CSV table of C-alpha atoms in Angstrom, one decimal:
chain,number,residue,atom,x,y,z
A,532,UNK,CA,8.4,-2.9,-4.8
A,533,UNK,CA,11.3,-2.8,-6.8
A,534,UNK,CA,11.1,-1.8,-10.9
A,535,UNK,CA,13.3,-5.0,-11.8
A,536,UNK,CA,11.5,-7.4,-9.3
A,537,UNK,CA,9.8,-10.3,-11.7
A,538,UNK,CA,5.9,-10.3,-10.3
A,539,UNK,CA,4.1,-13.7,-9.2
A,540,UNK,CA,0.8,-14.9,-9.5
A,541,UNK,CA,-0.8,-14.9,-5.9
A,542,UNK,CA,-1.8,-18.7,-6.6
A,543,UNK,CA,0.4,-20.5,-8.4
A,544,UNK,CA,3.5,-18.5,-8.0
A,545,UNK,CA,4.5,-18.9,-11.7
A,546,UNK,CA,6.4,-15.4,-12.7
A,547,UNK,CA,5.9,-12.9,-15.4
A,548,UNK,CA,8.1,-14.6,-17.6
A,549,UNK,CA,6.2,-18.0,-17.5
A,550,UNK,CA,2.9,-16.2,-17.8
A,551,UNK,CA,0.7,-13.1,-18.3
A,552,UNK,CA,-0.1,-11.9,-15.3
A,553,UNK,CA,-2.9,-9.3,-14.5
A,554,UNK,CA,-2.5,-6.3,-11.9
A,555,UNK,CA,-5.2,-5.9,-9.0
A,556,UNK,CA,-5.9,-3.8,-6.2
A,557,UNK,CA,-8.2,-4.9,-2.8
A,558,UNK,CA,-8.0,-2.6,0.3
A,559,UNK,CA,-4.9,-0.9,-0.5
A,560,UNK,CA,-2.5,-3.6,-1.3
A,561,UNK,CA,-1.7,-4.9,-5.0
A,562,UNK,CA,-1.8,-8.4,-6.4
A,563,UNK,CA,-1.1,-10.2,-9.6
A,564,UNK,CA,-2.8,-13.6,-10.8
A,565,UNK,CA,-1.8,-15.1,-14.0
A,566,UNK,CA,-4.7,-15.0,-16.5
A,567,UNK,CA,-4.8,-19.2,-15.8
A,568,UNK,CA,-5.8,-18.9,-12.5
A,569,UNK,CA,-8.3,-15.7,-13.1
A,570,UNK,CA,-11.1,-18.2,-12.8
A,571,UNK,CA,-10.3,-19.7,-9.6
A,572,UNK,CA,-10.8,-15.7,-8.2
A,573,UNK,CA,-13.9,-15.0,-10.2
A,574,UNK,CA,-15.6,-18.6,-9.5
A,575,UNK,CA,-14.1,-20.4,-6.5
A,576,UNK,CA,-12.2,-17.3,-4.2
A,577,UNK,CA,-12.5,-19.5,-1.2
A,578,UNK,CA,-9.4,-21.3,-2.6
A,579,UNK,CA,-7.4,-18.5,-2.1
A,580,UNK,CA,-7.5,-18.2,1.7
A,581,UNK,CA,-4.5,-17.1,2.9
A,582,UNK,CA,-2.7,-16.0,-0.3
A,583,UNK,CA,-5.6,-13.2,-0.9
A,584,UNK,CA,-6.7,-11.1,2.3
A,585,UNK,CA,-10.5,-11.8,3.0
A,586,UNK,CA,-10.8,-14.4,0.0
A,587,UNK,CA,-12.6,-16.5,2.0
A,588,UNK,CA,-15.5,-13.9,2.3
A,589,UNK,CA,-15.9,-13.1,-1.3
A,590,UNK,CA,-19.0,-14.2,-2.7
A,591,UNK,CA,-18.7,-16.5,-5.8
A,592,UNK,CA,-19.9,-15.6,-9.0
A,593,UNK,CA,-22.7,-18.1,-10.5
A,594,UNK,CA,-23.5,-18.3,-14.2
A,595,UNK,CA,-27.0,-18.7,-14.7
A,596,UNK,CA,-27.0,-21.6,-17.5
């Protein structure tokens, strides 16, 4: 990865400049997803299928309310 090369969310694509963007790690490999679509990730991962390996499988969090 090069030093210069603006980062993209993983889910809505929208870069660095447009908005924060937060680092993460999963089996290796490195990520960003803008602090707008952190939920999606924490509460429905399924929806990232495809754009984030083994999404699919990651069990949702629940808020006991």
């Amino acid at each position: 990865m090069n030093a210069n090369e603006l980062q993209h969310c993983l889910n809505c694509g929208r870069s660095e400049e447009m908005v924060p963007l937060v680092n993460l790690r999963y089996s290796g490999n490195q990520a960003w997803i803008c602090s707008q679509c952190l939920p999606t990730l924490i509460h429905r991962p399924g929806q990232l299928a495809g754009k984030m390996a083994n999404a699919e499988n990651f069990t949702p969090l629940e808020l006991d309310e």
